[in-house]
mmCIF file with all atom_site columns, C-alpha atoms in Angstrom:
data_model
loop_
_atom_site.group_PDB
_atom_site.id
_atom_site.type_symbol
_atom_site.label_atom_id
_atom_site.label_alt_id
_atom_site.label_comp_id
_atom_site.label_asym_id
_atom_site.label_entity_id
_atom_site.label_seq_id
_atom_site.pdbx_PDB_ins_code
_atom_site.Cartn_x
_atom_site.Cartn_y
_atom_site.Cartn_z
_atom_site.occupancy
_atom_site.B_iso_or_equiv
_atom_site.pdbx_formal_charge
_atom_site.auth_seq_id
_atom_site.auth_comp_id
_atom_site.auth_asym_id
_atom_site.auth_atom_id
_atom_site.pdbx_PDB_model_num
ATOM 1   C CA . MET A 1 1   ? 21.542   127.121 46.362 1.00 85.00 ? 202 MET A CA 1
ATOM 2   C CA . ALA A 1 2   ? 21.066   124.484 43.726 1.00 86.00 ? 203 ALA A CA 1
ATOM 3   C CA . GLY A 1 3   ? 21.657   121.786 46.328 1.00 88.00 ? 204 GLY A CA 1
ATOM 4   C CA . ILE A 1 4   ? 18.940   123.186 48.571 1.00 90.00 ? 205 ILE A CA 1
ATOM 5   C CA . LEU A 1 5   ? 16.533   123.411 45.634 1.00 89.00 ? 206 LEU A CA 1
ATOM 6   C CA . VAL A 1 6   ? 17.238   119.786 44.693 1.00 90.00 ? 207 VAL A CA 1
ATOM 7   C CA . ALA A 1 7   ? 16.831   118.717 48.342 1.00 92.00 ? 208 ALA A CA 1
ATOM 8   C CA . VAL A 1 8   ? 13.459   120.490 48.625 1.00 92.00 ? 209 VAL A CA 1
ATOM 9   C CA . PHE A 1 9   ? 12.363   118.953 45.345 1.00 92.00 ? 210 PHE A CA 1
ATOM 10  C CA . TRP A 1 10  ? 13.357   115.475 46.586 1.00 93.00 ? 211 TRP A CA 1
ATOM 11  C CA . ALA A 1 11  ? 11.600   116.086 49.901 1.00 94.00 ? 212 ALA A CA 1
ATOM 12  C CA . ILE A 1 12  ? 8.383    117.035 48.123 1.00 95.00 ? 213 ILE A CA 1
ATOM 13  C CA . LEU A 1 13  ? 8.698    114.010 45.802 1.00 94.00 ? 214 LEU A CA 1
ATOM 14  C CA . VAL A 1 14  ? 9.342    111.629 48.686 1.00 95.00 ? 215 VAL A CA 1
ATOM 15  C CA . SER A 1 15  ? 6.406    113.121 50.632 1.00 95.00 ? 216 SER A CA 1
ATOM 16  C CA . PHE A 1 16  ? 4.117    112.693 47.610 1.00 95.00 ? 217 PHE A CA 1
ATOM 17  C CA . ILE A 1 17  ? 5.265    109.068 47.093 1.00 96.00 ? 218 ILE A CA 1
ATOM 18  C CA . ALA A 1 18  ? 4.801    108.377 50.815 1.00 96.00 ? 219 ALA A CA 1
ATOM 19  C CA . LEU A 1 19  ? 1.279    109.802 50.695 1.00 96.00 ? 220 LEU A CA 1
ATOM 20  C CA . VAL A 1 20  ? 0.450    107.628 47.673 1.00 95.00 ? 221 VAL A CA 1
ATOM 21  C CA . LEU A 1 21  ? 1.829    104.558 49.409 1.00 96.00 ? 222 LEU A CA 1
ATOM 22  C CA . VAL A 1 22  ? -0.169   105.287 52.586 1.00 96.00 ? 223 VAL A CA 1
ATOM 23  C CA . ARG A 1 23  ? -3.383   105.656 50.527 1.00 96.00 ? 224 ARG A CA 1
ATOM 24  C CA . LEU A 1 24  ? -2.575   102.448 48.632 1.00 96.00 ? 225 LEU A CA 1
ATOM 25  C CA . ALA A 1 25  ? -2.035   100.619 51.943 1.00 96.00 ? 226 ALA A CA 1
ATOM 26  C CA . GLN A 1 26  ? -5.437   101.842 53.224 1.00 96.00 ? 227 GLN A CA 1
ATOM 27  C CA . THR A 1 27  ? -7.104   100.721 50.008 1.00 96.00 ? 228 THR A CA 1
ATOM 28  C CA . LEU A 1 28  ? -5.483   97.293  50.245 1.00 96.00 ? 229 LEU A CA 1
ATOM 29  C CA . LYS A 1 29  ? -6.603   96.959  53.896 1.00 97.00 ? 230 LYS A CA 1
ATOM 30  C CA . ALA A 1 30  ? -10.189  97.843  52.934 1.00 96.00 ? 231 ALA A CA 1
ATOM 31  C CA . ALA A 1 31  ? -10.103  95.393  50.032 1.00 96.00 ? 232 ALA A CA 1
ATOM 32  C CA . THR A 1 32  ? -8.725   92.653  52.303 1.00 95.00 ? 233 THR A CA 1
ATOM 33  C CA . LYS A 1 33  ? -11.446  93.333  54.881 1.00 95.00 ? 234 LYS A CA 1
ATOM 34  C CA . LEU A 1 34  ? -14.152  93.277  52.164 1.00 94.00 ? 235 LEU A CA 1
ATOM 35  C CA . VAL A 1 35  ? -12.877  89.980  50.753 1.00 92.00 ? 236 VAL A CA 1
ATOM 36  C CA . ALA A 1 36  ? -12.852  88.467  54.243 1.00 91.00 ? 237 ALA A CA 1
ATOM 37  C CA . GLU A 1 37  ? -16.452  89.563  54.890 1.00 91.00 ? 238 GLU A CA 1
ATOM 38  C CA . VAL A 1 38  ? -17.628  88.272  51.515 1.00 90.00 ? 239 VAL A CA 1
ATOM 39  C CA . SER A 1 39  ? -15.948  84.924  52.089 1.00 88.00 ? 240 SER A CA 1
ATOM 40  C CA . GLU A 1 40  ? -17.530  84.730  55.571 1.00 89.00 ? 241 GLU A CA 1
ATOM 41  C CA . GLN A 1 41  ? -20.966  85.198  54.067 1.00 89.00 ? 242 GLN A CA 1
ATOM 42  C CA . ALA A 1 42  ? -20.338  83.191  50.895 1.00 89.00 ? 243 ALA A CA 1
ATOM 43  C CA . VAL A 1 43  ? -19.391  79.939  52.603 1.00 87.00 ? 244 VAL A CA 1
ATOM 44  C CA . PRO A 1 44  ? -22.733  79.555  54.447 1.00 88.00 ? 245 PRO A CA 1
ATOM 45  C CA . LEU A 1 45  ? -24.607  80.650  51.326 1.00 90.00 ? 246 LEU A CA 1
ATOM 46  C CA . LEU A 1 46  ? -22.832  78.006  49.280 1.00 90.00 ? 247 LEU A CA 1
ATOM 47  C CA . ALA A 1 47  ? -23.643  75.393  51.928 1.00 90.00 ? 248 ALA A CA 1
ATOM 48  C CA . ASP A 1 48  ? -27.318  76.434  51.860 1.00 92.00 ? 249 ASP A CA 1
ATOM 49  C CA . ALA A 1 49  ? -27.356  76.366  48.058 1.00 93.00 ? 250 ALA A CA 1
ATOM 50  C CA . SER A 1 50  ? -25.825  72.893  48.078 1.00 93.00 ? 251 SER A CA 1
ATOM 51  C CA . ALA A 1 51  ? -28.458  71.660  50.549 1.00 93.00 ? 252 ALA A CA 1
ATOM 52  C CA . THR A 1 52  ? -31.204  73.210  48.420 1.00 95.00 ? 253 THR A CA 1
ATOM 53  C CA . VAL A 1 53  ? -29.891  71.511  45.280 1.00 95.00 ? 254 VAL A CA 1
ATOM 54  C CA . ARG A 1 54  ? -29.762  68.175  47.112 1.00 95.00 ? 255 ARG A CA 1
ATOM 55  C CA . SER A 1 55  ? -33.345  68.645  48.324 1.00 95.00 ? 256 SER A CA 1
ATOM 56  C CA . ALA A 1 56  ? -34.519  69.598  44.823 1.00 95.00 ? 257 ALA A CA 1
ATOM 57  C CA . ASN A 1 57  ? -32.788  66.526  43.424 1.00 95.00 ? 258 ASN A CA 1
ATOM 58  C CA . THR A 1 58  ? -34.600  64.333  45.967 1.00 94.00 ? 259 THR A CA 1
ATOM 59  C CA . GLN A 1 59  ? -37.934  65.923  45.088 1.00 95.00 ? 260 GLN A CA 1
ATOM 60  C CA . LEU A 1 60  ? -37.267  65.458  41.367 1.00 94.00 ? 261 LEU A CA 1
ATOM 61  C CA . ALA A 1 61  ? -36.526  61.788  41.971 1.00 93.00 ? 262 ALA A CA 1
ATOM 62  C CA . ARG A 1 62  ? -39.852  61.463  43.804 1.00 94.00 ? 263 ARG A CA 1
ATOM 63  C CA . VAL A 1 63  ? -41.708  63.261  41.023 1.00 94.00 ? 264 VAL A CA 1
ATOM 64  C CA . ASP A 1 64  ? -40.036  60.994  38.475 1.00 94.00 ? 265 ASP A CA 1
ATOM 65  C CA . SER A 1 65  ? -41.217  57.885  40.315 1.00 93.00 ? 266 SER A CA 1
ATOM 66  C CA . ILE A 1 66  ? -44.743  59.335  40.633 1.00 94.00 ? 267 ILE A CA 1
ATOM 67  C CA . THR A 1 67  ? -44.766  60.115  36.910 1.00 94.00 ? 268 THR A CA 1
ATOM 68  C CA . ALA A 1 68  ? -43.685  56.566  36.103 1.00 93.00 ? 269 ALA A CA 1
ATOM 69  C CA . ASP A 1 69  ? -46.486  55.198  38.320 1.00 93.00 ? 270 ASP A CA 1
ATOM 70  C CA . VAL A 1 70  ? -49.069  57.467  36.679 1.00 94.00 ? 271 VAL A CA 1
ATOM 71  C CA . GLN A 1 71  ? -47.870  56.382  33.252 1.00 94.00 ? 272 GLN A CA 1
ATOM 72  C CA . GLU A 1 72  ? -48.253  52.731  34.260 1.00 94.00 ? 273 GLU A CA 1
ATOM 73  C CA . VAL A 1 73  ? -51.762  53.362  35.639 1.00 94.00 ? 274 VAL A CA 1
ATOM 74  C CA . THR A 1 74  ? -52.708  55.156  32.418 1.00 94.00 ? 275 THR A CA 1
ATOM 75  C CA . ALA A 1 75  ? -51.460  52.256  30.324 1.00 92.00 ? 276 ALA A CA 1
ATOM 76  C CA . ASN A 1 76  ? -53.413  49.794  32.505 1.00 93.00 ? 277 ASN A CA 1
ATOM 77  C CA . ALA A 1 77  ? -56.580  51.898  32.251 1.00 92.00 ? 278 ALA A CA 1
ATOM 78  C CA . SER A 1 78  ? -56.218  52.101  28.480 1.00 91.00 ? 279 SER A CA 1
ATOM 79  C CA . ALA A 1 79  ? -55.755  48.339  28.224 1.00 90.00 ? 280 ALA A CA 1
ATOM 80  C CA . LEU A 1 80  ? -58.755  47.739  30.485 1.00 90.00 ? 281 LEU A CA 1
ATOM 81  C CA . SER A 1 81  ? -60.878  50.164  28.457 1.00 87.00 ? 282 SER A CA 1
ATOM 82  C CA . SER A 1 82  ? -60.017  48.476  25.173 1.00 86.00 ? 283 SER A CA 1
ATOM 83  C CA . THR A 1 83  ? -60.667  45.035  26.694 1.00 85.00 ? 284 THR A CA 1
ATOM 84  C CA . VAL A 1 84  ? -64.074  46.073  28.046 1.00 81.00 ? 285 VAL A CA 1
ATOM 85  C CA . SER A 1 85  ? -64.920  47.772  24.764 1.00 80.00 ? 286 SER A CA 1
ATOM 86  C CA . SER A 1 86  ? -64.054  44.716  22.703 1.00 79.00 ? 287 SER A CA 1
ATOM 87  C CA . ALA A 1 87  ? -65.757  42.296  25.117 1.00 79.00 ? 288 ALA A CA 1
ATOM 88  C CA . PHE A 1 88  ? -68.996  44.170  25.705 1.00 77.00 ? 289 PHE A CA 1
ATOM 89  C CA . GLY A 1 89  ? -69.157  46.730  22.910 1.00 76.00 ? 290 GLY A CA 1
ATOM 90  C CA . GLY A 1 90  ? -70.266  44.465  20.080 1.00 79.00 ? 291 GLY A CA 1
ATOM 91  C CA . PRO A 1 91  ? -72.872  42.487  22.032 1.00 80.00 ? 292 PRO A CA 1
ATOM 92  C CA . LEU A 1 92  ? -74.280  45.625  23.675 1.00 78.00 ? 293 LEU A CA 1
ATOM 93  C CA . VAL A 1 93  ? -74.742  47.279  20.308 1.00 80.00 ? 294 VAL A CA 1
ATOM 94  C CA . LYS A 1 94  ? -76.507  44.184  19.010 1.00 83.00 ? 295 LYS A CA 1
ATOM 95  C CA . VAL A 1 95  ? -78.793  43.999  22.066 1.00 84.00 ? 296 VAL A CA 1
ATOM 96  C CA . ALA A 1 96  ? -79.615  47.701  21.766 1.00 85.00 ? 297 ALA A CA 1
ATOM 97  C CA . ALA A 1 97  ? -80.381  47.343  18.069 1.00 87.00 ? 298 ALA A CA 1
ATOM 98  C CA . PHE A 1 98  ? -82.573  44.305  18.751 1.00 87.00 ? 299 PHE A CA 1
ATOM 99  C CA . GLY A 1 99  ? -84.433  46.145  21.520 1.00 88.00 ? 300 GLY A CA 1
ATOM 100 C CA . TYR A 1 100 ? -84.976  49.121  19.242 1.00 88.00 ? 301 TYR A CA 1
ATOM 101 C CA . GLY A 1 101 ? -86.311  46.841  16.499 1.00 87.00 ? 302 GLY A CA 1
ATOM 102 C CA . VAL A 1 102 ? -88.688  45.088  18.906 1.00 88.00 ? 303 VAL A CA 1
ATOM 103 C CA . ARG A 1 103 ? -89.975  48.405  20.272 1.00 87.00 ? 304 ARG A CA 1
ATOM 104 C CA . ARG A 1 104 ? -90.438  49.714  16.783 1.00 86.00 ? 305 ARG A CA 1
ATOM 105 C CA . ALA A 1 105 ? -92.268  46.550  15.673 1.00 85.00 ? 306 ALA A CA 1
ATOM 106 C CA . LEU A 1 106 ? -94.556  46.476  18.714 1.00 86.00 ? 307 LEU A CA 1
ATOM 107 C CA . GLY A 1 107 ? -95.281  50.180  18.495 1.00 81.00 ? 308 GLY A CA 1
ATOM 108 C CA . ARG A 1 108 ? -96.571  50.089  14.905 1.00 73.00 ? 309 ARG A CA 1
ATOM 109 C CA . LYS A 1 109 ? -100.242 49.851  14.277 1.00 66.00 ? 310 LYS A CA 1
ATOM 110 C CA . PRO A 1 110 ? -101.476 48.075  11.191 1.00 61.00 ? 311 PRO A CA 1
ATOM 111 C CA . GLU A 1 111 ? -101.930 50.425  8.254  1.00 61.00 ? 312 GLU A CA 1
ATOM 112 C CA . PRO A 1 112 ? -105.579 50.911  7.213  1.00 57.00 ? 313 PRO A CA 1
ATOM 113 C CA . ALA A 1 113 ? -106.531 49.757  3.792  1.00 54.00 ? 314 ALA A CA 1
ATOM 114 C CA . ARG A 1 114 ? -105.624 52.510  1.393  1.00 56.00 ? 315 ARG A CA 1
ATOM 115 C CA . GLU A 1 115 ? -107.501 51.330  -1.607 1.00 57.00 ? 316 GLU A CA 1
ATOM 116 C CA . GLY A 1 116 ? -110.918 52.804  -1.927 1.00 54.00 ? 317 GLY A CA 1
ATOM 117 C CA . THR A 1 117 ? -110.899 54.936  1.240  1.00 57.00 ? 318 THR A CA 1
ATOM 118 C CA . VAL A 1 118 ? -114.088 56.939  1.664  1.00 54.00 ? 319 VAL A CA 1
ATOM 119 C CA . PHE A 1 119 ? -113.869 60.612  2.675  1.00 55.00 ? 320 PHE A CA 1
ATOM 120 C CA . ALA A 1 120 ? -116.968 62.740  2.935  1.00 61.00 ? 321 ALA A CA 1
ATOM 121 C CA . GLY A 1 121 ? -119.078 60.580  0.664  1.00 57.00 ? 322 GLY A CA 1
ATOM 122 C CA . ARG A 1 122 ? -116.556 59.979  -2.092 1.00 60.00 ? 323 ARG A CA 1
ATOM 123 C CA . THR A 1 123 ? -113.973 57.307  -2.687 1.00 56.00 ? 324 THR A CA 1
ATOM 124 C CA . VAL A 1 124 ? -110.362 58.372  -2.852 1.00 55.00 ? 325 VAL A CA 1
ATOM 125 C CA . GLY A 1 125 ? -107.506 56.329  -4.258 1.00 55.00 ? 326 GLY A CA 1
ATOM 126 C CA . ASN A 1 126 ? -103.865 56.156  -3.162 1.00 52.00 ? 327 ASN A CA 1
ATOM 127 C CA . ASP A 1 127 ? -103.003 59.600  -4.448 1.00 54.00 ? 328 ASP A CA 1
ATOM 128 C CA . LEU A 1 128 ? -103.319 61.346  -1.028 1.00 50.00 ? 329 LEU A CA 1
ATOM 129 C CA . PRO A 1 129 ? -100.192 62.238  0.918  1.00 53.00 ? 330 PRO A CA 1
ATOM 130 C CA . SER A 1 130 ? -99.346  59.824  3.685  1.00 53.00 ? 331 SER A CA 1
ATOM 131 C CA . ALA A 1 131 ? -100.195 62.385  6.404  1.00 51.00 ? 332 ALA A CA 1
ATOM 132 C CA . ARG A 1 132 ? -103.821 62.419  5.280  1.00 51.00 ? 333 ARG A CA 1
ATOM 133 C CA . LEU A 1 133 ? -104.133 58.664  5.105  1.00 50.00 ? 334 LEU A CA 1
ATOM 134 C CA . GLY A 1 134 ? -104.017 58.421  8.895  1.00 53.00 ? 335 GLY A CA 1
ATOM 135 C CA . GLY A 1 135 ? -100.455 57.200  9.084  1.00 51.00 ? 336 GLY A CA 1
ATOM 136 C CA . ARG A 1 136 ? -98.393  57.972  12.078 1.00 53.00 ? 337 ARG A CA 1
ATOM 137 C CA . ARG A 1 137 ? -96.714  61.371  11.912 1.00 53.00 ? 338 ARG A CA 1
ATOM 138 C CA . ILE A 1 138 ? -93.140  61.643  13.113 1.00 57.00 ? 339 ILE A CA 1
ATOM 139 C CA . ARG A 1 139 ? -92.305  65.049  14.445 1.00 58.00 ? 340 ARG A CA 1
ATOM 140 C CA . GLY A 1 140 ? -88.720  65.975  14.927 1.00 56.00 ? 341 GLY A CA 1
ATOM 141 C CA . LYS A 1 141 ? -87.379  68.164  17.665 1.00 55.00 ? 342 LYS A CA 1
ATOM 142 C CA . GLY A 1 142 ? -86.731  71.650  16.524 1.00 46.00 ? 343 GLY A CA 1
#
Protein backbone atom coordinates (compact mmCIF):
# COMPACT_ATOMS: atom_id res chain seq x y z
CA MET A 1 0.00 0.00 0.00
CA ALA A 2 2.82 2.37 0.75
CA GLY A 3 4.28 1.70 -2.69
CA ILE A 4 1.02 2.62 -4.39
CA LEU A 5 0.74 5.79 -2.31
CA VAL A 6 4.30 6.79 -3.24
CA ALA A 7 3.60 6.00 -6.92
CA VAL A 8 0.44 8.14 -6.92
CA PHE A 9 2.32 10.94 -5.20
CA TRP A 10 5.10 10.75 -7.82
CA ALA A 11 2.54 10.67 -10.62
CA ILE A 12 0.87 13.81 -9.30
CA LEU A 13 4.26 15.51 -8.85
CA VAL A 14 5.40 14.58 -12.35
CA SER A 15 2.07 15.77 -13.80
CA PHE A 16 2.40 19.09 -11.96
CA ILE A 17 6.01 19.55 -13.16
CA ALA A 18 4.96 18.64 -16.71
CA LEU A 19 2.15 21.20 -16.59
CA VAL A 20 4.57 23.87 -15.36
CA LEU A 21 7.04 23.02 -18.10
CA VAL A 22 4.32 23.16 -20.78
CA ARG A 23 3.20 26.61 -19.52
CA LEU A 24 6.83 27.78 -19.43
CA ALA A 25 7.33 26.57 -23.02
CA GLN A 26 4.22 28.52 -24.14
CA THR A 27 5.47 31.63 -22.37
CA LEU A 28 8.89 31.31 -24.00
CA LYS A 29 7.26 30.87 -27.45
CA ALA A 30 5.16 34.00 -26.91
CA ALA A 31 8.20 35.95 -25.73
CA THR A 32 10.21 34.76 -28.76
CA LYS A 33 7.39 35.78 -31.11
CA LEU A 34 7.10 39.21 -29.42
CA VAL A 35 10.85 39.81 -29.67
CA ALA A 36 10.78 38.87 -33.36
CA GLU A 37 7.91 41.28 -34.06
CA VAL A 38 9.59 44.10 -32.14
CA SER A 39 12.85 43.56 -34.00
CA GLU A 40 10.95 43.54 -37.33
CA GLN A 41 9.45 46.91 -36.52
CA ALA A 42 12.50 48.36 -34.78
CA VAL A 43 14.91 47.94 -37.68
CA PRO A 44 12.90 50.14 -40.09
CA LEU A 45 12.26 52.65 -37.31
CA LEU A 46 15.97 52.87 -36.60
CA ALA A 47 16.67 53.35 -40.31
CA ASP A 48 14.07 56.14 -40.46
CA ALA A 49 15.50 57.76 -37.33
CA SER A 50 18.99 57.62 -38.82
CA ALA A 51 17.76 59.24 -42.05
CA THR A 52 15.97 61.93 -40.03
CA VAL A 53 19.11 62.68 -38.02
CA ARG A 54 21.14 62.93 -41.23
CA SER A 55 18.56 65.31 -42.73
CA ALA A 56 18.52 67.43 -39.56
CA ASN A 57 22.31 67.57 -39.62
CA THR A 58 22.22 68.79 -43.23
CA GLN A 59 19.65 71.45 -42.35
CA LEU A 60 21.71 72.57 -39.35
CA ALA A 61 24.75 72.92 -41.59
CA ARG A 62 22.71 75.09 -43.96
CA VAL A 63 21.40 77.21 -41.09
CA ASP A 64 24.94 77.60 -39.79
CA SER A 65 26.15 78.88 -43.16
CA ILE A 66 23.15 81.26 -43.39
CA THR A 67 23.89 82.55 -39.89
CA ALA A 68 27.52 83.15 -40.82
CA ASP A 69 26.42 85.07 -43.94
CA VAL A 70 23.96 87.18 -41.92
CA GLN A 71 26.66 87.93 -39.38
CA GLU A 72 28.99 89.07 -42.17
CA VAL A 73 26.26 91.26 -43.71
CA THR A 74 25.57 92.79 -40.29
CA ALA A 75 29.24 93.56 -39.78
CA ASN A 76 29.43 95.15 -43.26
CA ALA A 77 26.30 97.23 -42.61
CA SER A 78 27.70 98.41 -39.28
CA ALA A 79 31.00 99.38 -40.91
CA LEU A 80 29.17 101.19 -43.71
CA SER A 81 26.96 103.01 -41.20
CA SER A 82 29.92 104.20 -39.15
CA THR A 83 31.76 105.28 -42.32
CA VAL A 84 28.77 107.26 -43.60
CA SER A 85 28.22 108.76 -40.16
CA SER A 86 31.82 109.90 -39.84
CA ALA A 87 32.01 111.16 -43.43
CA PHE A 88 28.72 113.04 -43.62
CA GLY A 89 27.65 113.47 -40.00
CA GLY A 90 29.93 116.33 -39.03
CA PRO A 91 29.50 118.40 -42.20
CA LEU A 92 25.73 117.86 -42.24
CA VAL A 93 25.43 119.09 -38.68
CA LYS A 94 27.49 122.15 -39.54
CA VAL A 95 25.39 122.90 -42.65
CA ALA A 96 22.17 122.48 -40.66
CA ALA A 97 23.44 124.77 -37.92
CA PHE A 98 24.51 127.36 -40.49
CA GLY A 99 21.13 127.18 -42.23
CA TYR A 100 19.35 127.58 -38.91
CA GLY A 101 21.50 130.61 -38.06
CA VAL A 102 20.83 132.22 -41.45
CA ARG A 103 17.08 131.64 -41.15
CA ARG A 104 17.10 133.03 -37.66
CA ALA A 105 19.11 136.09 -38.73
CA LEU A 106 16.93 136.81 -41.76
CA GLY A 107 13.73 136.27 -39.83
CA ARG A 108 14.49 138.87 -37.14
CA LYS A 109 13.10 142.32 -37.48
CA PRO A 110 15.04 145.23 -36.06
CA GLU A 111 14.03 146.04 -32.50
CA PRO A 112 12.24 149.40 -32.12
CA ALA A 113 13.94 152.00 -30.05
CA ARG A 114 13.09 151.29 -26.45
CA GLU A 115 14.21 154.51 -24.94
CA GLY A 116 11.49 157.05 -24.60
CA THR A 117 8.65 155.01 -26.15
CA VAL A 118 5.34 156.87 -26.12
CA PHE A 119 2.18 155.04 -25.03
CA ALA A 120 -1.12 156.85 -24.78
CA GLY A 121 0.39 160.29 -24.42
CA ARG A 122 3.11 159.49 -21.92
CA THR A 123 6.71 158.44 -22.27
CA VAL A 124 7.70 155.09 -20.86
CA GLY A 125 11.23 153.93 -20.16
CA ASN A 126 12.75 150.45 -20.43
CA ASP A 127 10.92 149.10 -17.41
CA LEU A 128 8.13 147.37 -19.43
CA PRO A 129 8.25 143.62 -19.97
CA SER A 130 9.55 142.58 -23.34
CA ALA A 131 6.11 141.32 -24.47
CA ARG A 132 4.72 144.84 -24.25
CA LEU A 133 7.60 146.44 -26.09
CA GLY A 134 6.46 144.86 -29.35
CA GLY A 135 9.10 142.18 -29.42
CA ARG A 136 8.40 138.94 -31.10
CA ARG A 137 6.60 136.44 -28.88
CA ILE A 138 7.70 132.83 -29.02
CA ARG A 139 4.93 130.43 -28.22
CA GLY A 140 5.78 126.88 -27.42
CA LYS A 141 3.70 123.89 -28.31
CA GLY A 142 1.68 122.64 -25.44
